[in-house]
Short mmCIF file of C-alpha atoms in Angstrom, two decimals:
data_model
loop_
_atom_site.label_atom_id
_atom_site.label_comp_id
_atom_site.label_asym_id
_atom_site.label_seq_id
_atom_site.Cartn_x
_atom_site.Cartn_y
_atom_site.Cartn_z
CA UNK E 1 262.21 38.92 26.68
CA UNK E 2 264.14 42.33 27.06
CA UNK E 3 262.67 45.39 28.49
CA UNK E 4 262.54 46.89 25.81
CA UNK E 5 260.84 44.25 23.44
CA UNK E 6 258.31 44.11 26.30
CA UNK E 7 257.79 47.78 26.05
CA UNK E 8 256.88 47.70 22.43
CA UNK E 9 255.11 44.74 22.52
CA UNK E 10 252.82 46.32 25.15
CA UNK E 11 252.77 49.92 23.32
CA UNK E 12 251.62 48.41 20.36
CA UNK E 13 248.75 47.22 22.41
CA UNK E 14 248.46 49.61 24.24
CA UNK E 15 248.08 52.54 21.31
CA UNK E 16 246.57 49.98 18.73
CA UNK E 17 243.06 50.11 18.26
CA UNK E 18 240.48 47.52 17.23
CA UNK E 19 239.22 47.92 14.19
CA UNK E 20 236.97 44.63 13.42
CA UNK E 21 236.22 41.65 16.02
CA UNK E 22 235.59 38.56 13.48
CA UNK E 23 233.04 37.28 15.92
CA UNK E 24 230.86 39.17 15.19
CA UNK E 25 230.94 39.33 11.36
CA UNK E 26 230.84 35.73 11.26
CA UNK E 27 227.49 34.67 13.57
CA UNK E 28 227.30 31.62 11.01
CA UNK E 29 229.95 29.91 12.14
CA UNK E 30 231.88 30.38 8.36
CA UNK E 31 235.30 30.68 8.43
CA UNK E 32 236.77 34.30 6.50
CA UNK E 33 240.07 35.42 6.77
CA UNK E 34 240.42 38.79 7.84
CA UNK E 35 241.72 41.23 5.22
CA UNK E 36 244.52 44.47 5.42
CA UNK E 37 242.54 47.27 5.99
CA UNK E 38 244.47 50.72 4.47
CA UNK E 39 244.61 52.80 7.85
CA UNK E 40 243.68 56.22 7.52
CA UNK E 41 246.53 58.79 6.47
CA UNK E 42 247.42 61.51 8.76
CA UNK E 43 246.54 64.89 7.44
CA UNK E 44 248.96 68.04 8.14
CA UNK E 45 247.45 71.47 9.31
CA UNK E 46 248.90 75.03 10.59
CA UNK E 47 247.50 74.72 14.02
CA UNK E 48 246.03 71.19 15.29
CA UNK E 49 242.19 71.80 17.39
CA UNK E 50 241.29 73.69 20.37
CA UNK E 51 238.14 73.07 22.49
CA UNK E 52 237.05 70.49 25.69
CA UNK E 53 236.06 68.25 22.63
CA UNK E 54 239.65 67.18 21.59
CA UNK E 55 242.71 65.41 23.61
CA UNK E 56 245.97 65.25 21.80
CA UNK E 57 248.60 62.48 22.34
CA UNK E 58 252.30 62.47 21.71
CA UNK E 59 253.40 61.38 18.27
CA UNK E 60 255.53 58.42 18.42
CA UNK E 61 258.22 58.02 15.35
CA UNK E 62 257.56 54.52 14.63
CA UNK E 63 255.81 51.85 11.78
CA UNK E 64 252.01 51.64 11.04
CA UNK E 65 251.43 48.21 11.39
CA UNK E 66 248.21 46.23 11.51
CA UNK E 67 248.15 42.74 13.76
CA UNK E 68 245.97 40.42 12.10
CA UNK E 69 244.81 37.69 14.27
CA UNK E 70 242.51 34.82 12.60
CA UNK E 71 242.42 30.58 12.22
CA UNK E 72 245.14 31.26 9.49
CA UNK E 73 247.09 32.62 12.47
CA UNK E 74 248.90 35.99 13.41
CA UNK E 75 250.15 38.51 10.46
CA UNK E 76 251.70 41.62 10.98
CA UNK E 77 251.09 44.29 8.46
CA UNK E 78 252.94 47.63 7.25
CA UNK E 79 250.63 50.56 6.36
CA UNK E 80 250.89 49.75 2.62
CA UNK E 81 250.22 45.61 3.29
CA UNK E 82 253.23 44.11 3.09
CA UNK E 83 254.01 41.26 5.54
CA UNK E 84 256.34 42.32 8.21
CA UNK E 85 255.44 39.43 10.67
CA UNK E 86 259.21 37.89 10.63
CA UNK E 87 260.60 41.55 11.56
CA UNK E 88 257.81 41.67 14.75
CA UNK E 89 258.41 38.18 15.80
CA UNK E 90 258.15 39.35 19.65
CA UNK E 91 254.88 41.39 18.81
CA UNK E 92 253.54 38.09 16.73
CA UNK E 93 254.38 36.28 19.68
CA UNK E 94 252.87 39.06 22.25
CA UNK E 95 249.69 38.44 20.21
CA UNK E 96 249.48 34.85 20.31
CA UNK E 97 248.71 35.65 24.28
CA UNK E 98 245.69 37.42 23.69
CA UNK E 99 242.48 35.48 24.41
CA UNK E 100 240.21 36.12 21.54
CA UNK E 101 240.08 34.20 18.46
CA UNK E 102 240.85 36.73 15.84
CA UNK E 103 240.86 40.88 15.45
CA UNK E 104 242.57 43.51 13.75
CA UNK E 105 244.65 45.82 15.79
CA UNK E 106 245.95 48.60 14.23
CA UNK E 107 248.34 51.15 15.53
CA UNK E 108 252.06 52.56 15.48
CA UNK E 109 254.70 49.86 16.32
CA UNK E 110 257.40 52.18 17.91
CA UNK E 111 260.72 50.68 20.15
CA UNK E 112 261.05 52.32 23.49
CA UNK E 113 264.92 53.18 24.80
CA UNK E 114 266.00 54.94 27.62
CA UNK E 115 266.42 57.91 25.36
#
């Protein structure tokens, strides 16, 4: 793996964030795929917040994407649902690494250069 797939592999883990854990919507033991969730739209203002109470990040340029990770196996999503997984085969493959059984990550899938 090149640097730089590494380094968005592990960005988009890094910024994602998790947004349902099946394990614990399913304490039956029943089986239900997990479902696109549509992310939450950034919303433009004159002047972003001041106060201890906020922390600003930088704004990567980059895809909304949603990793979907259940017993029908890993799905990468684009903000509107479509299925990008073939275009993030070294985040899909990234994912497969990760020792739970199935989650929703959600986050900004960005490629790092030396830029």
């Amino acid at each position: 793996m090149s640097i730089r797939n590494a380094h968005l592999a592990a960005l988009f883990i890094l910024l994602g964030s998790i947004l349902a854990k099946a394990d614990l919507i399913m304490g039956v033991g029943l089986f239900m795929r997990l479902k696109f969730i549509k992310p939450m739209e950034p919303e433009l203002v004159d002047h972003p917040p001041e106060g201890g109470d906020w922390i600003h990040e930088i704004k990567f340029d980059g895809y909304r994407t949603q990793l979907i990770k259940d017993e029908d196996g890993i799905r990468l999503l684009t903000r509107r649902g479509y299925n990008w997984t073939a275009r993030y085969k070294v985040l899909a493959d990234q994912a497969a690494a990760i020792e739970a059984d199935d989650f929703i990550i959600e986050g900004e899938a960005i490629v790092v250069d030396e830029a």
